[in-house]
mmCIF file of N, CA, C and O in Angstrom:
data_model
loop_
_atom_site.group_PDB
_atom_site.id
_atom_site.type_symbol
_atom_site.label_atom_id
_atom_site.label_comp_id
_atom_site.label_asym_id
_atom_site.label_seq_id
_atom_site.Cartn_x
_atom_site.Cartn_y
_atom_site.Cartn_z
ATOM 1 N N UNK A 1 100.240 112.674 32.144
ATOM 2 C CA UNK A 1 99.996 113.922 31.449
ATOM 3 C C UNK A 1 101.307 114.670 31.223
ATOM 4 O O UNK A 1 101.571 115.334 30.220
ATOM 5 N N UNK A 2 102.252 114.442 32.493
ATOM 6 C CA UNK A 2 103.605 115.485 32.057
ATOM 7 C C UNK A 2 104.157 114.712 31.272
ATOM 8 O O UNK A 2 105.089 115.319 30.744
ATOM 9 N N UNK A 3 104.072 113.510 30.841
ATOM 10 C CA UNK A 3 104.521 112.343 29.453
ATOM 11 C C UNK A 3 104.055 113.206 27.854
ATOM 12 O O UNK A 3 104.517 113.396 26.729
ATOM 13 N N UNK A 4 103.086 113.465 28.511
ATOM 14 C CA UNK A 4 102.251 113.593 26.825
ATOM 15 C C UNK A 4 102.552 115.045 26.323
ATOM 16 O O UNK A 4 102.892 115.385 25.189
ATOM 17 N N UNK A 5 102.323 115.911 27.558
ATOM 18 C CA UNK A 5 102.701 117.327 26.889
ATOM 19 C C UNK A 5 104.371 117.294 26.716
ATOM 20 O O UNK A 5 104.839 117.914 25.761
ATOM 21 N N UNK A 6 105.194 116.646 27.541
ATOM 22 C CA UNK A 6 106.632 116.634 26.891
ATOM 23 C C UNK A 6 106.834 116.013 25.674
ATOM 24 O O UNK A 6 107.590 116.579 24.886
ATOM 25 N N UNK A 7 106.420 115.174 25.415
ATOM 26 C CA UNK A 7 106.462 114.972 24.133
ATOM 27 C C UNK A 7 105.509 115.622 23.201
ATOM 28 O O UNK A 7 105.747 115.188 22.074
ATOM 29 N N UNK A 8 104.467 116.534 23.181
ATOM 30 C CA UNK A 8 104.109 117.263 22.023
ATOM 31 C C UNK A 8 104.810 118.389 22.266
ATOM 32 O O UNK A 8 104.669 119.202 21.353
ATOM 33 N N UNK A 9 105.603 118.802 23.258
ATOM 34 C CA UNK A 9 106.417 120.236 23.657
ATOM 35 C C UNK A 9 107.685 119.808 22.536
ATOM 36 O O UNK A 9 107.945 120.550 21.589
ATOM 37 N N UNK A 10 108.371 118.615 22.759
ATOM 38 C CA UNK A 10 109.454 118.120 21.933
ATOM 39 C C UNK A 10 109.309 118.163 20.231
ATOM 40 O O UNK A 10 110.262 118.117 19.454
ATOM 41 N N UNK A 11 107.705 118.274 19.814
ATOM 42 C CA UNK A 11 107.222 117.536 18.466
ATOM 43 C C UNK A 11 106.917 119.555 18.277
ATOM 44 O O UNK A 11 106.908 119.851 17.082
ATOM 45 N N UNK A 12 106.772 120.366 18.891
ATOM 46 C CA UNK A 12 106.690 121.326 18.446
ATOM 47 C C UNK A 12 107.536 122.259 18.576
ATOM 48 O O UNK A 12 107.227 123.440 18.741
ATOM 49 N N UNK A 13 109.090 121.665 18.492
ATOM 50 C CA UNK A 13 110.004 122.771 18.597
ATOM 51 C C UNK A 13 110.429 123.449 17.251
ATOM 52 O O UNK A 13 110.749 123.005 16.148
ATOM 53 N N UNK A 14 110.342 124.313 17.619
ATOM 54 C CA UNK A 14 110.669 125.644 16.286
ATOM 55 C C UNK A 14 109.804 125.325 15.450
ATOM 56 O O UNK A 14 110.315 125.033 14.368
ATOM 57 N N UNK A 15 108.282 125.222 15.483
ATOM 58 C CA UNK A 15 107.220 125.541 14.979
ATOM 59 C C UNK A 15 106.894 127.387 14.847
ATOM 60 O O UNK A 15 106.752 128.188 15.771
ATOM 61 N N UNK A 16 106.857 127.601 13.536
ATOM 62 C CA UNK A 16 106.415 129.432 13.669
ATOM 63 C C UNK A 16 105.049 129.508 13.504
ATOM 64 O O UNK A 16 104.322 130.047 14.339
ATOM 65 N N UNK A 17 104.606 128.949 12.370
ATOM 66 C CA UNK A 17 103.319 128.965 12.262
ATOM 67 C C UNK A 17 102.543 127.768 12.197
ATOM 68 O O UNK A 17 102.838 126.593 12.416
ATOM 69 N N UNK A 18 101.101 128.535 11.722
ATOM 70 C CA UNK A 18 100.161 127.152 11.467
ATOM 71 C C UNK A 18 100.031 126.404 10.477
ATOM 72 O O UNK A 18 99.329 125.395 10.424
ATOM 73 N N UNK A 19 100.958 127.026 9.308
ATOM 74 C CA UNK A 19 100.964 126.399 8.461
ATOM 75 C C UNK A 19 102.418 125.554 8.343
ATOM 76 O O UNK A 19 103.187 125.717 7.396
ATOM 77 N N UNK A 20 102.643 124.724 9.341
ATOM 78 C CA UNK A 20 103.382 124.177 9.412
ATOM 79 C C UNK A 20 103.286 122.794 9.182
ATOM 80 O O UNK A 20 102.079 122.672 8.974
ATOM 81 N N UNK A 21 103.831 121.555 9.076
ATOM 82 C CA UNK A 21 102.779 120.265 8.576
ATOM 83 C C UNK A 21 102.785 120.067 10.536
ATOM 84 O O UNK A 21 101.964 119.282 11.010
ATOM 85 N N UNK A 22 103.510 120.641 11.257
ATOM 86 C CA UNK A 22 103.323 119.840 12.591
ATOM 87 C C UNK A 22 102.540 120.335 13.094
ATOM 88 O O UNK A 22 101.839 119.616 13.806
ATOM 89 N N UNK A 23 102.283 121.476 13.040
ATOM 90 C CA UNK A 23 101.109 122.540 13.468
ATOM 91 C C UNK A 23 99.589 121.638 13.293
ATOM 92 O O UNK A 23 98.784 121.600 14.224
ATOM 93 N N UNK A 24 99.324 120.893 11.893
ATOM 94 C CA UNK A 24 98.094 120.239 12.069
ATOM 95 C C UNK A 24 97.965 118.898 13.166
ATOM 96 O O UNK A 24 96.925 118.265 13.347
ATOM 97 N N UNK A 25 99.344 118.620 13.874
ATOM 98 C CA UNK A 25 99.119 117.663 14.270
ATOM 99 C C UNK A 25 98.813 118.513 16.078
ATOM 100 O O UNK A 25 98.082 118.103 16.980
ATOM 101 N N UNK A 26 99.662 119.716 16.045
ATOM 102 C CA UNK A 26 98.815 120.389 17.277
ATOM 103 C C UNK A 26 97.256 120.745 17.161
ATOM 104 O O UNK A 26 96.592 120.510 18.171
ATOM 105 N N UNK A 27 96.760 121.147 16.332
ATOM 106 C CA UNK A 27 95.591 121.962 16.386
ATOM 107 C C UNK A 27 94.724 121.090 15.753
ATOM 108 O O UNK A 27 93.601 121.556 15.562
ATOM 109 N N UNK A 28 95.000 119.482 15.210
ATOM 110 C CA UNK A 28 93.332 118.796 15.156
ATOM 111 C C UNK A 28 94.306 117.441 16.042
ATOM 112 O O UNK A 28 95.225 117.571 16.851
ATOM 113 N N UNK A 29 93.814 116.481 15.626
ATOM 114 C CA UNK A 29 94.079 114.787 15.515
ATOM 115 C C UNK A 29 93.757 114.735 17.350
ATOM 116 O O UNK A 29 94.565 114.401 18.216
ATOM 117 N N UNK A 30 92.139 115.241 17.563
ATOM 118 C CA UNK A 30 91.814 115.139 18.625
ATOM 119 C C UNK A 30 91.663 113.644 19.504
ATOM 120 O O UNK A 30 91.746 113.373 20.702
ATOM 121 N N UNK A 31 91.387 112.802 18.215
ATOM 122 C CA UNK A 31 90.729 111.688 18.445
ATOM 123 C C UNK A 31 92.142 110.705 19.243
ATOM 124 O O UNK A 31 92.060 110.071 20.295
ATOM 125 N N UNK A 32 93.541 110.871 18.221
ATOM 126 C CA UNK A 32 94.506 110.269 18.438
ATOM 127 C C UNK A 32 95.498 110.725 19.843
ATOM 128 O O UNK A 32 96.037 110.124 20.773
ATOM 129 N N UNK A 33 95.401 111.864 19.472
ATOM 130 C CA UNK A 33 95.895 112.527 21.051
ATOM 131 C C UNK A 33 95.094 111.834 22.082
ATOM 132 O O UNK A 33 95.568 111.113 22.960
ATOM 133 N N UNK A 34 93.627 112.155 21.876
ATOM 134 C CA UNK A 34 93.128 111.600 23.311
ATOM 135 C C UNK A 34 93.612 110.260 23.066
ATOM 136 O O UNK A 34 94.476 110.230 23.942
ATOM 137 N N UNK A 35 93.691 108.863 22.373
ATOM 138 C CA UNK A 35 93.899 107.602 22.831
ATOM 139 C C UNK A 35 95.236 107.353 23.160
ATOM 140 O O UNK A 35 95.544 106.212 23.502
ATOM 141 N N UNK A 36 96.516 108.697 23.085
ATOM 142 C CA UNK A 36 97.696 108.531 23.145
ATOM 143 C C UNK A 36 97.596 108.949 24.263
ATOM 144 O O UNK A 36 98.174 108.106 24.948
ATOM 145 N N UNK A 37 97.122 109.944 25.086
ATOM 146 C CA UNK A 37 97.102 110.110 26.474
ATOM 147 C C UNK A 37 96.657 109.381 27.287
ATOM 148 O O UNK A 37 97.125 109.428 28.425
ATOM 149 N N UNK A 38 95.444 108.328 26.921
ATOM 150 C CA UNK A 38 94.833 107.260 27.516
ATOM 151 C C UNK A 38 95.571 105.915 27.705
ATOM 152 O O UNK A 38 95.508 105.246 28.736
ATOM 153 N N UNK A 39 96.494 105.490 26.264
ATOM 154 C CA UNK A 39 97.023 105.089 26.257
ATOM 155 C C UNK A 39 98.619 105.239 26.969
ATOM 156 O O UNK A 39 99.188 104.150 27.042
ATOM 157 N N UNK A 40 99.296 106.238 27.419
ATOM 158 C CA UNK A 40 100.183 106.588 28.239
ATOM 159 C C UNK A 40 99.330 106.355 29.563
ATOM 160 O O UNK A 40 99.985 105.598 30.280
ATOM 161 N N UNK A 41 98.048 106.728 30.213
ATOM 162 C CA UNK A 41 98.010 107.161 31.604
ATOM 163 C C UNK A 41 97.570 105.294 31.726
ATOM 164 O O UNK A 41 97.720 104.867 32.871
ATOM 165 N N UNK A 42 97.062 104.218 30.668
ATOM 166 C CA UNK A 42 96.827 102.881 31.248
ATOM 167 C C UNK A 42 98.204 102.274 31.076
ATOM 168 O O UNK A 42 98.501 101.329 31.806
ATOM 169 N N UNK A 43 98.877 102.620 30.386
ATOM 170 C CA UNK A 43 100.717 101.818 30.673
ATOM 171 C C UNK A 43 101.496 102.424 31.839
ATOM 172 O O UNK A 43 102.572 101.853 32.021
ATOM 173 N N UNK A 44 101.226 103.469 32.706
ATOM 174 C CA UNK A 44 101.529 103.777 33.479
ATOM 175 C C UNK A 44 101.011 102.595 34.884
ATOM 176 O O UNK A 44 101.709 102.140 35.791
ATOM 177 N N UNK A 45 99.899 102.430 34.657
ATOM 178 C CA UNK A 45 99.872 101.255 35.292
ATOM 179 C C UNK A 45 100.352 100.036 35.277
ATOM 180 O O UNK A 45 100.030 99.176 36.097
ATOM 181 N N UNK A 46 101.122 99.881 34.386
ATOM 182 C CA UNK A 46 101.749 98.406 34.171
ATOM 183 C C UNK A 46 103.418 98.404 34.216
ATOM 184 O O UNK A 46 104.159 97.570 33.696
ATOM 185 N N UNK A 47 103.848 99.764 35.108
ATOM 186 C CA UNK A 47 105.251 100.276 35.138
ATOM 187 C C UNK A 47 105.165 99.255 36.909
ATOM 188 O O UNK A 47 104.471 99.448 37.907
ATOM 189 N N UNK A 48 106.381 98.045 36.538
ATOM 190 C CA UNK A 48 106.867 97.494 37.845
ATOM 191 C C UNK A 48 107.230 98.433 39.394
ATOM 192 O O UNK A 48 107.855 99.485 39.530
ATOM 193 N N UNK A 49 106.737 97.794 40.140
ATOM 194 C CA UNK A 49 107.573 98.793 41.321
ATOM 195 C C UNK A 49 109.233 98.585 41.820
ATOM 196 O O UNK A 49 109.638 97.557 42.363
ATOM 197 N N UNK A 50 109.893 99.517 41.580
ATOM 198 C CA UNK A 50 111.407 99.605 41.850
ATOM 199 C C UNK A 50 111.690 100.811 42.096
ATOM 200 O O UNK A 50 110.849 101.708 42.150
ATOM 201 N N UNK A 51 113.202 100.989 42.312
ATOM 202 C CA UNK A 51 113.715 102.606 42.184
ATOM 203 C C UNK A 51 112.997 103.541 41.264
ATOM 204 O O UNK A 51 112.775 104.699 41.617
ATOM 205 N N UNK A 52 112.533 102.971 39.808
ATOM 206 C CA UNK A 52 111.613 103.925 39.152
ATOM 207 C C UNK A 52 110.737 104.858 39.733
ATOM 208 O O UNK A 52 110.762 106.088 39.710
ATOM 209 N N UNK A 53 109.703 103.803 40.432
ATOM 210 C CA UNK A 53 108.664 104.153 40.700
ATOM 211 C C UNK A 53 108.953 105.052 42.150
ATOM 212 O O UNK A 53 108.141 105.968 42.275
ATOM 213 N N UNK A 54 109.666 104.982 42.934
ATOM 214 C CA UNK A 54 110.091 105.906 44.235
ATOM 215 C C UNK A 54 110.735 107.114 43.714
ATOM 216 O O UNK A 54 110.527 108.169 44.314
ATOM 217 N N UNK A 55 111.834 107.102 42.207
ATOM 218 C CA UNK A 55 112.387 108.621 42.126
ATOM 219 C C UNK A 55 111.030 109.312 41.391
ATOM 220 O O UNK A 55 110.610 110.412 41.752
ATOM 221 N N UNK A 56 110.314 108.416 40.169
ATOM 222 C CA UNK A 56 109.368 109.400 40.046
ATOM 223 C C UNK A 56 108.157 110.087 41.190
ATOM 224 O O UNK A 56 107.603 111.180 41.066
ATOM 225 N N UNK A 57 108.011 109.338 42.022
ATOM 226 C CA UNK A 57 107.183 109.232 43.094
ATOM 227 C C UNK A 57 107.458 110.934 43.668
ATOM 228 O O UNK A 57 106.491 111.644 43.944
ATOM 229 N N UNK A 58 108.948 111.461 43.796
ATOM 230 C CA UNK A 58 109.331 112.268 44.846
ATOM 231 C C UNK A 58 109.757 113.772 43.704
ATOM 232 O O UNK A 58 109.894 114.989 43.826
ATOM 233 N N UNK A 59 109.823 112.881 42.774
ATOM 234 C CA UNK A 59 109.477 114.090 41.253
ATOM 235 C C UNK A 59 108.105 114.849 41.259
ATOM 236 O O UNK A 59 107.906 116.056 41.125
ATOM 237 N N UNK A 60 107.329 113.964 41.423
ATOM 238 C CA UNK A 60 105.632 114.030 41.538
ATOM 239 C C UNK A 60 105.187 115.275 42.550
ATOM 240 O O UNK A 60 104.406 116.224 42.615
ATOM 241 N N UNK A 61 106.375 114.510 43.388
ATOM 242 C CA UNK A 61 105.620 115.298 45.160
ATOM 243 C C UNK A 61 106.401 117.013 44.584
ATOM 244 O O UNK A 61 105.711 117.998 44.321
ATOM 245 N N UNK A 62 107.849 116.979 44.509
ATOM 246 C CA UNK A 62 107.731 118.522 44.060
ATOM 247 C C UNK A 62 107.619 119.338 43.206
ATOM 248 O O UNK A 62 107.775 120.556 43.298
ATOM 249 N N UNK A 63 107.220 118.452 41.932
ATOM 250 C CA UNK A 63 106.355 119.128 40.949
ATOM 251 C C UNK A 63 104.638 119.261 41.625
ATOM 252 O O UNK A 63 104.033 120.249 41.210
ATOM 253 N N UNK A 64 104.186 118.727 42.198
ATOM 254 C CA UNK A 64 102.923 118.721 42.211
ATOM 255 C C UNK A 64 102.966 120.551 43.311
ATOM 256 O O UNK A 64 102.235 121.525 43.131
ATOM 257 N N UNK A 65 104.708 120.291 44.933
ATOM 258 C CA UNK A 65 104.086 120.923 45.787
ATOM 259 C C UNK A 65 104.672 122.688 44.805
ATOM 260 O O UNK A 65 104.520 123.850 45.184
ATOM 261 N N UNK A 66 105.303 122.171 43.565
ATOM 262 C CA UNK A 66 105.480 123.564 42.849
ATOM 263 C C UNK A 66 104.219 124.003 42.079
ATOM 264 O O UNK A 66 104.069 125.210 41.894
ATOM 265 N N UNK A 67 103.353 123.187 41.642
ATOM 266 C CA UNK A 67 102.204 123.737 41.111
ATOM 267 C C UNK A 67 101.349 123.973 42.244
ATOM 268 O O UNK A 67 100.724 124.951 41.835
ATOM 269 N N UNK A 68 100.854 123.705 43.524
ATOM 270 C CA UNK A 68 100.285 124.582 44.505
ATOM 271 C C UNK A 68 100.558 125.636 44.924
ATOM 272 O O UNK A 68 99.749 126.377 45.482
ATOM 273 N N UNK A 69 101.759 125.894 44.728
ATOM 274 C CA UNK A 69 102.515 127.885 45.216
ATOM 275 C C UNK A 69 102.118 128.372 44.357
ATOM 276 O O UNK A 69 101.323 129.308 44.432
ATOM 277 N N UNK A 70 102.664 127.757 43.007
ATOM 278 C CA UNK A 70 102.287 129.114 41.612
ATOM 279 C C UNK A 70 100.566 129.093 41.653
ATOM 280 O O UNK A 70 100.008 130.144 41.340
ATOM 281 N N UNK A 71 99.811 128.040 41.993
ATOM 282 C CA UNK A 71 98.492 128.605 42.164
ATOM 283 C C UNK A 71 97.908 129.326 42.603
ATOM 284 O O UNK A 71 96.942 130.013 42.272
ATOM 285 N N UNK A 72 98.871 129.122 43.940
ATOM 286 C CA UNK A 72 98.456 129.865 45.591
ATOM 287 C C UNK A 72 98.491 131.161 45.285
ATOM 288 O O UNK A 72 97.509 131.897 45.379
ATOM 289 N N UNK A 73 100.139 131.686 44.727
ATOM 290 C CA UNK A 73 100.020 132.781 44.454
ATOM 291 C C UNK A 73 99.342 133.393 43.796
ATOM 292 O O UNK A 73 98.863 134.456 44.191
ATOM 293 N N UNK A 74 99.066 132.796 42.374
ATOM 294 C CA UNK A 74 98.667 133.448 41.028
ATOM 295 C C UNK A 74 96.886 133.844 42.148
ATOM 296 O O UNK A 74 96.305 134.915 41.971
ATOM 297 N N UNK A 75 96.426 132.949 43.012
ATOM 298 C CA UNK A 75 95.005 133.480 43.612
ATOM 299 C C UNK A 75 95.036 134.061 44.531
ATOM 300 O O UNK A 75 94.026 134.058 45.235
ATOM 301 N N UNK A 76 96.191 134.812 44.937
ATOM 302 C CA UNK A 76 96.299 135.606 45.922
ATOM 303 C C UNK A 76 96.496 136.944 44.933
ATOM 304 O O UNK A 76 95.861 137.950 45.251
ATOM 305 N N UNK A 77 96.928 136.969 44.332
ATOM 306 C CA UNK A 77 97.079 138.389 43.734
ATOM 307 C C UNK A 77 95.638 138.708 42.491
ATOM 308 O O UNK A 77 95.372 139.818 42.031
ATOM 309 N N UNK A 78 94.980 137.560 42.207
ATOM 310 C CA UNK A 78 94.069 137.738 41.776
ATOM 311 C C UNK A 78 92.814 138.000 42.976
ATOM 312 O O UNK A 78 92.079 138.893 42.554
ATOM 313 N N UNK A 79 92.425 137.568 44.129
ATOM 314 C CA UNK A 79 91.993 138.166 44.663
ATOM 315 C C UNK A 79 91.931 139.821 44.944
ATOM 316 O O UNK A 79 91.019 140.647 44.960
ATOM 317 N N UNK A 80 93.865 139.882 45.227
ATOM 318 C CA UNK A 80 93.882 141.195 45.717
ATOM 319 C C UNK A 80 93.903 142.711 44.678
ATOM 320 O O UNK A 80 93.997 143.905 44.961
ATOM 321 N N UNK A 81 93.781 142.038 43.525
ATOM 322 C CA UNK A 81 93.662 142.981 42.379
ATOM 323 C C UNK A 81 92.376 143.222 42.571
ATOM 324 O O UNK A 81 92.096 144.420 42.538
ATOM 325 N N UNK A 82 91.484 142.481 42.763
ATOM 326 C CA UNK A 82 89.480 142.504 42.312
ATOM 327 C C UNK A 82 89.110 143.346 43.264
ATOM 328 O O UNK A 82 88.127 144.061 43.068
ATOM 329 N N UNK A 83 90.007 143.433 44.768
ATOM 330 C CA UNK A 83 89.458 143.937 45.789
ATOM 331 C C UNK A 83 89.854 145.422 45.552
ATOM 332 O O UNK A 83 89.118 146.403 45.653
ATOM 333 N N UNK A 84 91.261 145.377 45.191
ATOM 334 C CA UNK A 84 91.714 146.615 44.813
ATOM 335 C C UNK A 84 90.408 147.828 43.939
ATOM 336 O O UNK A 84 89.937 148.920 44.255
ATOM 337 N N UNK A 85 90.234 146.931 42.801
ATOM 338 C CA UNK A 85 89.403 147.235 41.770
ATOM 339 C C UNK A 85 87.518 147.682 42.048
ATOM 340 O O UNK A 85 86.700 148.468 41.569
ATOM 341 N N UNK A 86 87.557 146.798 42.928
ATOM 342 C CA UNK A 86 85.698 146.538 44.052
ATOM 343 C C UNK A 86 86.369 148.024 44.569
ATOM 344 O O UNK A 86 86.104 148.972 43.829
ATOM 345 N N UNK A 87 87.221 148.321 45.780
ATOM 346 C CA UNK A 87 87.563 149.731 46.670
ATOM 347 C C UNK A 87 87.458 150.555 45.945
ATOM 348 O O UNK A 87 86.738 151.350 46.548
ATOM 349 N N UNK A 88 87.781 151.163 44.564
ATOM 350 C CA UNK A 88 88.561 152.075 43.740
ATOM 351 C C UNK A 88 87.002 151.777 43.384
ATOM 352 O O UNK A 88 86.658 152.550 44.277
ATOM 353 N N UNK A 89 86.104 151.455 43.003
ATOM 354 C CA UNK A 89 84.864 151.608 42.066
ATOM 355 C C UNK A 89 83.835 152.027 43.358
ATOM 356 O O UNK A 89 82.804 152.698 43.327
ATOM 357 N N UNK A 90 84.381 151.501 44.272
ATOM 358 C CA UNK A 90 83.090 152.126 45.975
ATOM 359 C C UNK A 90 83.274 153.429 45.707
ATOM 360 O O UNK A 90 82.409 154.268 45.455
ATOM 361 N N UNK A 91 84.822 153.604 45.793
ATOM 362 C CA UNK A 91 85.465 154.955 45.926
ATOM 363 C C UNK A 91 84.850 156.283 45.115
ATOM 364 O O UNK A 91 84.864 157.469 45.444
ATOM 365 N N UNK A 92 84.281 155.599 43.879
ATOM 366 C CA UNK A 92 84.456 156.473 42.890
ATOM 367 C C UNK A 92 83.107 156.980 43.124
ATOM 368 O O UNK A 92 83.115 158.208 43.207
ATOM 369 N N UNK A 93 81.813 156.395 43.277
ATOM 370 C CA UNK A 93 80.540 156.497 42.957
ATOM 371 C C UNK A 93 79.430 155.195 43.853
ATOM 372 O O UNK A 93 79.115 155.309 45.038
ATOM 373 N N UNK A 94 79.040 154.155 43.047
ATOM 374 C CA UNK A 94 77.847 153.896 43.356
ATOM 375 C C UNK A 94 78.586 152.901 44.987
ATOM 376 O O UNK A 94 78.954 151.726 45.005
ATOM 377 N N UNK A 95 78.584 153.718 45.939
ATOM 378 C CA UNK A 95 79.344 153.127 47.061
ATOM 379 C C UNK A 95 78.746 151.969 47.779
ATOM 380 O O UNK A 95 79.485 151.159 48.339
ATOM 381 N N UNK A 96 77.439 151.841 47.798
ATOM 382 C CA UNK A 96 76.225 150.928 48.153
ATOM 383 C C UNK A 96 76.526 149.472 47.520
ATOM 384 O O UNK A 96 76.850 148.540 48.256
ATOM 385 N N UNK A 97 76.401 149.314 46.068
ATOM 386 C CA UNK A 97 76.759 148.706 45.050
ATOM 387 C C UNK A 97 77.350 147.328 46.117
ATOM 388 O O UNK A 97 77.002 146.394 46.839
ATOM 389 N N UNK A 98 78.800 148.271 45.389
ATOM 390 C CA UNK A 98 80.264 148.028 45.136
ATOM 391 C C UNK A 98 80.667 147.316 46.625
ATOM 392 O O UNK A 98 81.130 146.178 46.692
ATOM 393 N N UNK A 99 80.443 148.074 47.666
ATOM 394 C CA UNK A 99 80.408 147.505 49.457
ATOM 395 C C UNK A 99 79.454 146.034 49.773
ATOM 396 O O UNK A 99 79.712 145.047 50.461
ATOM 397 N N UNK A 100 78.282 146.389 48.954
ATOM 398 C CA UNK A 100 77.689 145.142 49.446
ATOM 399 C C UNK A 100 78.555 143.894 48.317
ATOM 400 O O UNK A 100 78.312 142.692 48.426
#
């Protein structure tokens, strides 16, 4: 998957609008995208094991353990906004509500 969006990230540089001819290739050609992603994630299986496969391996591990923080966080402050928001609405009026 980080194959496929780098390369449509690459295919849409300095795109402004939608009326761009590359723009139709972001916003339909559902059918081909999906067999190009399918097709990337089954040749991924047919990548030999060597040094390749160990540096991407440890690429994986801290891209993957960088997308668990930005999650972690992004649901920690989304929690603590709602609660914020739940207190401040007890606060205001229907206190019963809002507490249970």
């Amino acid at each position: 998957m980080a194959m496929f969006f780098l390369l449509f990230s690459l295919l849409m540089i300095k795109v402004k609008s939608s009326q761009d001819p590359r723009a139709a290739l972001h916003n339909g050609f559902w059918f081909f995208k999906c067999a190009a992603a399918l097709g990337i994630t089954i040749g991924s299986f047919f990548i030999s094991e060597g040094p390749f496969t160990t540096v991407w391996f440890y690429i994986g591990m801290a891209g993957a353990f960088c997308f668990i923080l930005i999650q972690l966080v992004l649901l920690i402050d989304f929690a603590h906004s709602w609660n914020e928001s739940w207190v401040e609405k007890m606060e205001e009026g229907n206190s019963r509500c809002w507490y249970a």
